[in-house]
Amino acid sequence: MTILRPAIFTIFAGFALTACQGAEAPVEQSKAAVSEPTKRIITKDDKFTYANYDEVRVTHLDLNLDVNFDAKVLDGIATIDFERVTDDADMLVLDTKDLLIKSVRIFADGKPEGVTDYTMDAADKVLGEALRIPLTDKTDQVLISYRTSPKAEGLQWLSPAQTAGKKYPYLFSQAQALNARTMAPLQDTPAVRMTYSATLRVPDPLLPLMSASQGAKDENGEHRFEMPQPIPSYLLAIAVGDIKFKPINDHIGVYAEEYILEAAAEEFSETPQMEEANTKLYGPYRWGRYDLIVLPPSFPFGGMENPRLSFLTPTLVAGDKSLTNVVAHELAHSWSGNLVTNSSWRDAWLNEGFTSYVENRVMEELYGERRAVMEQALDMEGLKRAIGEAKRPELTHLKLPEDMEHPDDAFTLVSYIKGANFLFFLEDRFGREKFDPFLKAWFNDNAFKAVTTEDFISYLHENLHKDNPDALTRAELEAWVYGPGLPETARNPESDAFNEVTRLIGTWLAGDSNGDEMLEASKKWSTHEWLHMLNSLDDFGDVGSENLAVLDETYSFTGTQNAETAFAWYMQAIKGGYEPAMADLENFLMTVGRGKFIYRLYGALKDNGKAEWADEVYAKARPGYHPIAQRRIDDILNK
Ligand code: BES
Ligand code: ZN
């Protein structure tokens, strides 16, 4: 079934290819300002911002902040430069959330125009509060004196006891998707790009880092940062702690607390090869340095692609480089996402799907097809589950519905893996020799721009499909982008290694073998094969706690140091009612804050008659979780 959409129809009819959907729509002269050819017509399509970026756009943010660990606040001044999109713009609307605004001053040509009477809207639970600043004809800069809240969702303040070193406190941020506004007043939409600079004062001997050039301490004890490339607000990032550095090569290195620094540098030692593979496929890395920082375990994600400085969970340091695809992923965002950015979260697949695709291409380049296909197969298993669990079918479209309630709904495996698989599909249809240069050109032609799904479709048509019209039909394409679930044209990742694993576990569960064959074969298994084995238990119905006990005795899953394997095992233990794993699961939940694991573990506990136990553990673990994780788990456990 396909839905005919006028926009697509015109695209495929070969006209209206310049539809100005994106914030960076093609240059068109506005009627009112024919003499100013740089003016663009900008349509506002991000509903998760109050910013009037169709009238005024922030171009630069300067932060001058005290990092105050006692009060758990950032306190100081945000100076904002902007440009007018429409000539009659007389108001600058910024996003804020839980910020204390102390004063707003406006400037023209570097001269003060005075203190201004700004207004703030009542707080919205998701969006926060709009800060409305009236402008005179000449105003080109505003200075906002403000302070963050100790509860800011984008900032986690850790006490010394919550760090590995136990001596100093730690702070780290997480701006994506809507939390930059809890760090500073700004236009919090991926459609707007700004450069930024910052001056930070932190207590000695802590080291502050940002998603920018890392500034050395000056004679006043202040650290100065510069991000000269324009970035969307969700890539603003800060980390402060007792952090040490170890180089990997001349422009790549690792920051971490001392206890894990050596291990992390070893785990991620292949990052330079990943960068090379990426560059070979899609063109130069454009951001100067590329460093990694291993954060404390409460970091709620696997990784976050903050420019020049990807943030990573310590659970990636498994000792065998088995989980480094997350580094490949965050690095790949330096092209897909950070360079070419989704213009609203409805188009999140343009960031995450492209990145998951590139990640897999890089993994294939470094480790070969066998590992790449295993990763595709694991992802596909996850995607099918996610599609089955979707709250409504529209949330399984790549182009997400206008009435999406929260950007959280955009970061499901649909954007990631259905998105990646759409690109696998295109790759298969056009062939790598055409598709690779096409994608490289997409990144190049759209560098430092915000793009929509519709921009991609017209680009695809113009640059690839027009000359190869038989490669795919409109209906096939629409099924991927505007249709639900997994299209029938999806690639089926066939892993021989996984098929063998499935056979071995299947014959053992069926009682057709005593398990010796699996025991022997498993000596050569990688983490991926273990994960497939554990996940595939779902296909055998209720395997029962006796079988789980035998597996645990044979393979010692409980207490495993690989966080992915531990997670997959605990999911089975919860479903199968295998009690001996519970003490260890509690320990896992108390020490790991990565959302991908803990959201599903709490959900499974609740769904399998263990809600009370989950509540008890959560009551103890909650204070150590990141505010983002707290909100999500409160929701899962109906707090
Ligand atoms: N940008 C995401 C993390 C993110 C998503 C932050 C949504 C805030 C809101 C990051 O690039 C990511 O996708 N991380 C994944 C790793 C990946 C290999 C799938 C993760 O954290 O697990
Ligand atoms: Zn990502």
XYZ file of C-alpha atoms in Angstrom, residues 15-542:
528
model
C 9.884 19.876 -10.966
C 9.453 21.853 -7.763
C 12.733 20.387 -6.714
C 13.593 23.455 -4.740
C 10.716 23.084 -2.304
C 11.762 25.204 0.620
C 11.060 22.767 3.364
C 14.349 23.122 5.138
C 15.594 25.959 7.251
C 18.383 26.225 4.719
C 16.025 26.457 1.808
C 17.456 27.743 -1.449
C 18.193 31.398 -1.659
C 15.172 33.362 -2.773
C 14.754 37.065 -2.646
C 12.087 38.295 -0.340
C 9.736 40.826 -1.922
C 10.389 43.372 0.793
C 14.135 43.229 0.396
C 15.046 42.831 -3.230
C 18.241 44.738 -2.618
C 19.523 42.149 -0.159
C 20.229 38.979 -2.095
C 21.456 37.029 0.932
C 18.047 36.985 2.593
C 16.485 33.560 2.686
C 12.920 32.500 3.009
C 12.861 30.349 6.067
C 9.967 28.227 7.112
C 9.778 27.188 10.700
C 9.191 23.448 10.861
C 10.517 22.568 14.315
C 7.690 22.597 16.809
C 9.975 21.813 19.754
C 11.307 25.338 19.943
C 9.845 28.742 20.798
C 12.579 30.448 18.800
C 11.381 32.749 15.998
C 14.184 31.596 13.742
C 12.100 32.436 10.710
C 12.563 36.099 11.745
C 15.827 36.330 13.654
C 18.712 33.852 13.810
C 21.363 33.546 16.445
C 24.809 33.470 14.823
C 27.171 33.361 17.804
C 26.949 32.503 21.477
C 29.561 33.557 23.986
C 29.401 32.096 27.472
C 31.227 33.542 30.457
C 30.505 31.212 33.332
C 31.454 30.172 36.813
C 31.130 26.418 37.272
C 29.867 26.329 40.842
C 29.934 22.809 42.299
C 28.650 23.928 45.711
C 25.447 25.397 44.330
C 25.403 22.993 41.345
C 24.899 25.839 38.919
C 26.496 27.506 35.936
C 26.379 31.212 36.651
C 27.327 34.087 34.372
C 26.587 35.811 31.113
C 25.455 34.632 27.699
C 26.164 37.115 24.903
C 24.223 36.484 21.748
C 24.870 37.843 18.255
C 22.132 37.463 15.707
C 21.054 38.397 12.224
C 17.661 39.416 10.960
C 15.864 37.155 8.551
C 12.987 39.564 8.091
C 13.600 43.311 8.078
C 10.817 44.154 10.467
C 11.810 41.666 13.189
C 11.369 43.473 16.512
C 11.631 40.577 18.924
C 14.170 37.864 19.667
C 12.565 34.743 21.108
C 14.913 32.315 22.856
C 14.390 28.948 24.496
C 15.111 28.568 28.188
C 14.246 25.849 30.662
C 14.641 26.144 34.419
C 16.982 29.120 33.948
C 17.034 32.037 36.349
C 17.254 35.140 34.162
C 18.718 38.052 36.130
C 18.848 40.777 33.486
C 18.856 41.342 29.753
C 20.799 44.172 28.122
C 20.703 45.067 24.452
C 23.527 46.456 22.317
C 23.907 48.075 18.911
C 27.285 48.295 17.218
C 28.975 47.429 20.481
C 27.228 50.278 22.343
C 24.714 49.611 25.118
C 21.109 50.446 24.360
C 20.088 49.755 27.941
C 18.361 47.190 30.076
C 15.313 45.815 28.374
C 11.908 44.647 29.541
C 11.904 41.072 28.459
C 9.021 38.719 29.152
C 8.912 35.039 29.937
C 6.075 32.660 29.199
C 4.688 30.234 31.723
C 6.766 27.054 31.818
C 5.841 24.159 29.562
C 6.865 20.734 30.870
C 8.604 19.732 27.635
C 9.568 23.020 26.001
C 10.401 25.197 28.986
C 9.895 28.939 28.903
C 10.193 31.326 25.961
C 12.336 34.376 26.697
C 11.023 37.269 24.595
C 13.431 40.155 24.100
C 12.164 43.290 22.350
C 14.650 44.730 19.836
C 15.127 48.211 18.486
C 15.878 48.680 14.789
C 19.575 48.727 15.579
C 19.972 46.030 18.217
C 22.434 43.378 17.080
C 23.538 41.818 20.344
C 21.978 40.858 23.666
C 23.667 40.133 27.007
C 21.791 37.853 29.319
C 22.864 37.462 32.898
C 21.576 34.110 34.122
C 22.017 31.039 36.253
C 21.137 27.401 35.596
C 19.073 25.295 37.991
C 20.620 22.513 40.103
C 17.840 20.371 38.553
C 18.747 21.247 34.943
C 18.014 18.145 32.863
C 21.031 18.775 30.646
C 23.566 18.817 33.476
C 24.578 16.090 35.870
C 26.503 17.187 38.946
C 28.290 14.269 40.578
C 29.627 14.324 44.106
C 33.196 13.067 44.674
C 31.711 9.800 45.975
C 30.046 9.268 42.589
C 33.360 9.370 40.729
C 35.975 6.653 40.488
C 38.668 8.845 42.028
C 36.355 9.805 44.971
C 38.270 13.047 45.518
C 36.703 15.643 43.261
C 33.233 16.384 41.923
C 32.347 15.993 38.255
C 29.998 17.758 35.868
C 28.906 16.730 32.403
C 26.221 17.930 30.032
C 23.853 16.275 27.574
C 22.157 18.812 25.341
C 20.480 16.589 22.756
C 17.589 16.763 22.168
C 15.976 19.637 24.138
C 18.388 20.303 26.957
C 20.743 22.963 25.606
C 18.044 25.355 26.836
C 18.660 24.155 30.416
C 22.320 25.206 30.001
C 21.952 28.611 28.339
C 19.327 30.799 26.695
C 19.505 30.118 22.942
C 17.568 29.099 19.859
C 17.306 25.437 20.707
C 16.574 23.937 17.330
C 18.778 21.898 14.998
C 17.688 24.236 12.194
C 19.865 27.071 13.498
C 23.662 26.964 13.543
C 25.905 29.229 15.545
C 29.571 29.468 16.364
C 30.399 29.666 20.040
C 33.084 30.703 22.480
C 33.317 30.292 26.213
C 35.275 31.426 29.224
C 34.990 29.067 32.187
C 36.126 29.362 35.769
C 36.398 26.023 37.552
C 37.818 25.032 40.932
C 41.436 23.872 40.982
C 42.666 21.342 39.921
C 39.690 20.375 37.778
C 39.918 20.326 33.999
C 37.040 21.740 31.941
C 36.444 20.474 28.395
C 33.949 21.561 25.762
C 32.841 20.567 22.266
C 35.331 23.101 20.968
C 39.034 23.834 20.822
C 40.267 23.005 24.319
C 41.537 26.183 25.890
C 44.509 26.251 28.186
C 44.262 28.130 31.460
C 45.238 31.805 31.128
C 46.956 34.049 33.673
C 43.603 34.775 35.386
C 42.970 31.083 35.889
C 40.251 31.116 33.223
C 39.810 28.567 30.445
C 38.905 29.871 27.010
C 37.174 27.770 24.329
C 36.388 28.438 20.671
C 34.120 26.586 18.280
C 34.697 28.358 14.968
C 32.498 26.028 12.910
C 28.783 26.761 13.176
C 26.930 24.048 15.091
C 23.354 23.432 16.157
C 22.626 24.027 19.848
C 22.270 20.329 20.704
C 26.023 19.935 20.159
C 26.958 22.380 22.900
C 28.772 20.329 25.548
C 30.800 20.641 28.710
C 32.559 18.227 31.050
C 34.516 19.185 34.165
C 36.362 16.831 36.459
C 39.614 15.293 37.524
C 40.234 14.307 33.928
C 43.478 13.074 32.367
C 44.496 12.793 28.720
C 46.275 10.198 26.642
C 47.013 10.771 22.952
C 46.303 8.062 20.350
C 47.858 9.979 17.453
C 48.634 13.613 16.657
C 44.992 14.707 16.504
C 43.080 11.916 18.285
C 43.182 11.126 21.971
C 41.246 9.998 25.024
C 40.184 11.905 28.123
C 39.105 9.937 31.180
C 39.446 9.566 34.893
C 42.805 8.009 35.694
C 41.433 4.560 36.590
C 40.278 3.831 33.049
C 42.585 6.015 30.935
C 45.062 3.336 29.799
C 42.367 0.759 29.173
C 40.292 3.251 27.184
C 43.243 4.336 25.032
C 43.859 0.662 24.247
C 40.181 -0.132 23.637
C 39.836 2.781 21.210
C 43.282 2.487 19.629
C 41.712 1.864 16.197
C 39.936 5.216 16.076
C 42.532 6.597 13.590
C 41.743 3.750 11.170
C 38.046 4.517 11.575
C 38.700 8.125 10.688
C 40.682 7.028 7.638
C 37.908 4.731 6.468
C 35.342 7.491 6.921
C 37.484 10.003 5.084
C 38.135 7.623 2.224
C 34.413 7.105 1.737
C 32.949 10.536 2.458
C 35.647 13.182 2.333
C 37.833 14.984 4.857
C 37.181 15.238 8.575
C 36.427 18.924 8.971
C 36.579 19.572 12.699
C 40.272 19.713 13.601
C 40.915 17.399 16.539
C 38.855 14.328 17.342
C 38.996 13.346 20.986
C 36.979 10.915 23.056
C 35.989 11.332 26.663
C 35.002 8.372 28.801
C 32.452 9.713 31.277
C 31.312 8.328 34.617
C 28.932 5.342 34.350
C 25.798 7.444 34.875
C 26.189 8.870 31.355
C 22.791 7.892 29.935
C 23.944 7.048 26.391
C 26.408 4.787 24.672
C 27.905 7.815 23.044
C 27.153 11.398 22.113
C 28.653 13.005 19.044
C 29.719 16.313 20.570
C 31.965 17.874 17.925
C 35.698 17.420 18.442
C 34.935 15.516 21.646
C 32.618 12.508 21.543
C 31.208 11.566 24.934
C 31.267 7.825 25.726
C 29.968 5.460 28.376
C 32.641 3.481 30.247
C 30.639 0.317 29.447
C 32.335 0.355 26.025
C 35.658 -0.505 27.606
C 35.115 -4.262 27.433
C 38.770 -5.224 27.018
C 38.381 -6.842 23.604
C 37.304 -3.972 21.300
C 33.975 -5.745 20.804
C 31.849 -2.632 21.365
C 33.830 -0.079 19.392
C 31.100 0.290 16.811
C 29.808 3.029 19.111
C 33.013 4.992 18.457
C 32.582 4.389 14.724
C 29.041 5.693 15.168
C 29.912 8.881 17.041
C 32.793 9.586 14.682
C 30.490 9.059 11.685
C 28.241 11.808 13.057
C 31.072 14.197 12.137
C 29.603 13.850 8.631
C 25.990 12.788 9.176
C 24.441 14.998 11.829
C 27.153 17.437 12.770
C 27.959 18.513 9.217
C 24.589 17.777 7.598
C 21.920 18.154 10.234
C 18.271 17.187 10.456
C 16.303 20.429 10.450
C 13.831 19.124 13.006
C 13.569 15.965 15.114
C 10.865 14.672 12.761
C 13.767 13.993 10.400
C 16.016 12.369 13.012
C 16.697 9.435 10.691
C 18.801 11.810 8.549
C 21.144 12.007 11.540
C 20.859 8.583 13.116
C 19.978 6.365 10.155
C 22.755 7.809 7.996
C 25.163 7.496 10.898
C 24.215 3.876 11.585
C 24.754 3.145 7.912
C 28.165 4.826 7.826
C 29.098 3.154 11.119
C 28.490 -0.247 9.548
C 30.423 0.612 6.403
C 33.383 1.662 8.550
C 33.146 -1.500 10.659
C 33.181 -3.544 7.471
C 36.232 -1.655 6.227
C 38.140 -2.268 9.463
C 37.007 -5.724 10.545
C 35.551 -7.296 7.438
C 32.143 -8.357 6.231
C 31.623 -11.120 8.782
C 31.525 -8.734 11.747
C 29.623 -6.055 9.798
C 26.884 -8.535 8.870
C 26.641 -9.821 12.443
C 26.110 -6.241 13.593
C 23.470 -5.745 10.894
C 21.716 -8.920 12.001
C 21.704 -7.924 15.683
C 20.355 -4.510 14.693
C 17.664 -6.103 12.554
C 16.539 -8.297 15.458
C 16.226 -5.146 17.543
C 14.393 -3.226 14.829
C 11.757 -5.920 14.439
C 11.142 -5.857 18.166
C 10.967 -2.051 18.214
C 8.471 -2.012 15.345
C 6.337 -4.529 17.207
C 6.393 -2.381 20.334
C 5.704 0.977 18.625
C 3.016 3.032 20.345
C 1.412 3.766 16.970
C 2.240 2.921 13.347
C 3.170 6.509 12.413
C 6.095 6.255 14.807
C 7.562 3.557 12.540
C 7.730 5.908 9.543
C 11.119 7.429 8.754
C 9.453 10.803 8.368
C 7.897 11.116 11.797
C 4.425 12.540 12.281
C 3.841 16.213 12.937
C 2.046 15.443 16.188
C 5.009 13.537 17.658
C 4.910 14.398 21.364
C 8.556 14.443 22.315
C 11.840 14.062 20.421
C 12.421 10.950 22.555
C 9.972 9.296 20.137
C 12.393 10.035 17.295
C 15.317 8.121 18.776
C 14.021 4.605 18.416
C 15.568 1.886 16.288
C 13.243 3.047 13.520
C 15.331 6.161 12.894
C 18.560 4.248 13.444
C 18.086 0.872 11.842
C 15.172 1.307 9.489
C 17.011 4.455 8.407
C 20.266 2.575 7.864
C 18.427 -0.173 6.032
C 16.833 2.318 3.666
C 20.375 3.297 2.699
C 21.423 -0.387 2.427
C 18.470 -0.783 0.086
C 19.582 2.175 -2.028
C 23.165 0.898 -1.988
C 22.013 -2.507 -3.222
C 19.856 -1.011 -5.956
C 22.356 1.513 -7.329
C 25.545 -0.347 -6.485
C 28.393 0.939 -4.330
C 30.239 2.426 -7.278
C 27.384 4.916 -7.735
C 25.984 5.138 -4.230
C 29.249 5.911 -2.418
C 30.116 9.004 -4.478
C 26.484 10.082 -4.250
C 26.563 10.021 -0.454
C 29.911 11.768 -0.398
C 28.440 14.537 -2.539
C 25.374 14.767 -0.267
C 27.636 15.463 2.728
C 29.707 17.908 0.755
C 26.868 19.806 -0.889
C 24.954 20.138 2.353
C 27.846 20.754 4.720
C 26.906 23.038 7.621
C 23.269 23.017 6.591
C 20.025 21.719 8.008
C 18.097 19.346 5.789
C 14.722 17.637 5.635
C 13.658 14.229 4.410
C 12.175 15.949 1.389
C 15.514 17.606 0.627
C 17.099 14.159 0.601
C 14.457 12.707 -1.677
C 14.821 15.471 -4.220
C 18.619 15.240 -4.008
C 18.391 11.502 -4.547
C 16.189 11.995 -7.542
C 18.349 14.700 -9.107
C 21.705 13.084 -8.493
C 21.126 9.375 -8.749
C 17.660 8.228 -9.623
C 17.058 10.450 -12.639
C 19.893 8.775 -14.549
C 19.069 5.298 -13.244
C 15.282 5.325 -13.313
C 14.920 1.543 -13.245
C 16.746 1.147 -9.954
C 13.673 1.751 -7.846
C 10.048 2.747 -8.054
C 8.291 5.588 -6.334
C 6.146 3.108 -4.423
C 9.237 1.337 -3.084
C 10.736 4.594 -1.938
C 7.530 5.806 -0.333
C 7.131 2.572 1.568
C 10.491 3.271 3.214
C 9.983 6.905 4.005
C 6.262 7.427 4.550
C 5.110 3.889 5.274
C 4.987 1.862 8.492
C 7.123 -1.075 9.592
C 9.828 -2.779 7.594
C 9.310 -2.676 3.817
C 9.465 -5.971 1.972
C 12.414 -4.657 -0.055
C 14.596 -4.657 3.092
C 17.925 -6.451 2.958
C 17.981 -9.641 4.992
C 21.342 -9.788 6.747
C 22.344 -13.446 6.563
C 25.078 -14.333 8.995
C 26.377 -17.890 8.645
C 27.934 -17.527 12.055
C 24.577 -16.646 13.583
C 22.770 -19.434 11.745
C 25.177 -21.872 13.321
C 24.575 -20.357 16.766
C 20.822 -20.659 16.248
C 21.207 -24.306 15.245
C 23.342 -25.130 18.265
C 21.109 -23.503 20.870
C 18.023 -24.904 19.125
C 19.173 -28.508 19.146
C 20.207 -28.228 22.784
C 16.885 -26.725 23.875
C 15.033 -29.392 21.870
C 16.954 -32.075 23.737
C 18.595 -33.281 20.524
C 22.096 -32.683 21.842
C 23.669 -32.657 25.298
C 25.277 -29.266 24.758
C 28.839 -30.477 24.201
C 28.773 -29.350 20.607
C 27.748 -25.819 21.601
C 30.291 -25.738 24.400
C 33.036 -26.642 21.963
C 31.921 -24.187 19.265
C 31.398 -21.370 21.770
C 35.099 -21.315 22.603
C 35.532 -19.349 19.388
C 32.495 -17.074 19.789
C 32.772 -13.311 19.769
C 30.556 -11.023 21.846
C 28.244 -10.781 18.843
C 27.616 -14.525 18.772
C 26.947 -14.575 22.503
C 24.483 -11.737 22.073
C 22.726 -13.530 19.254
C 22.508 -16.719 21.293
C 20.997 -14.915 24.273
C 18.561 -12.857 22.200
C 17.461 -15.874 20.189
C 16.198 -17.565 23.363
C 13.124 -15.355 22.808
C 12.271 -17.447 19.759
C 11.947 -20.627 21.813
C 9.121 -19.418 24.032
C 9.546 -19.933 27.756
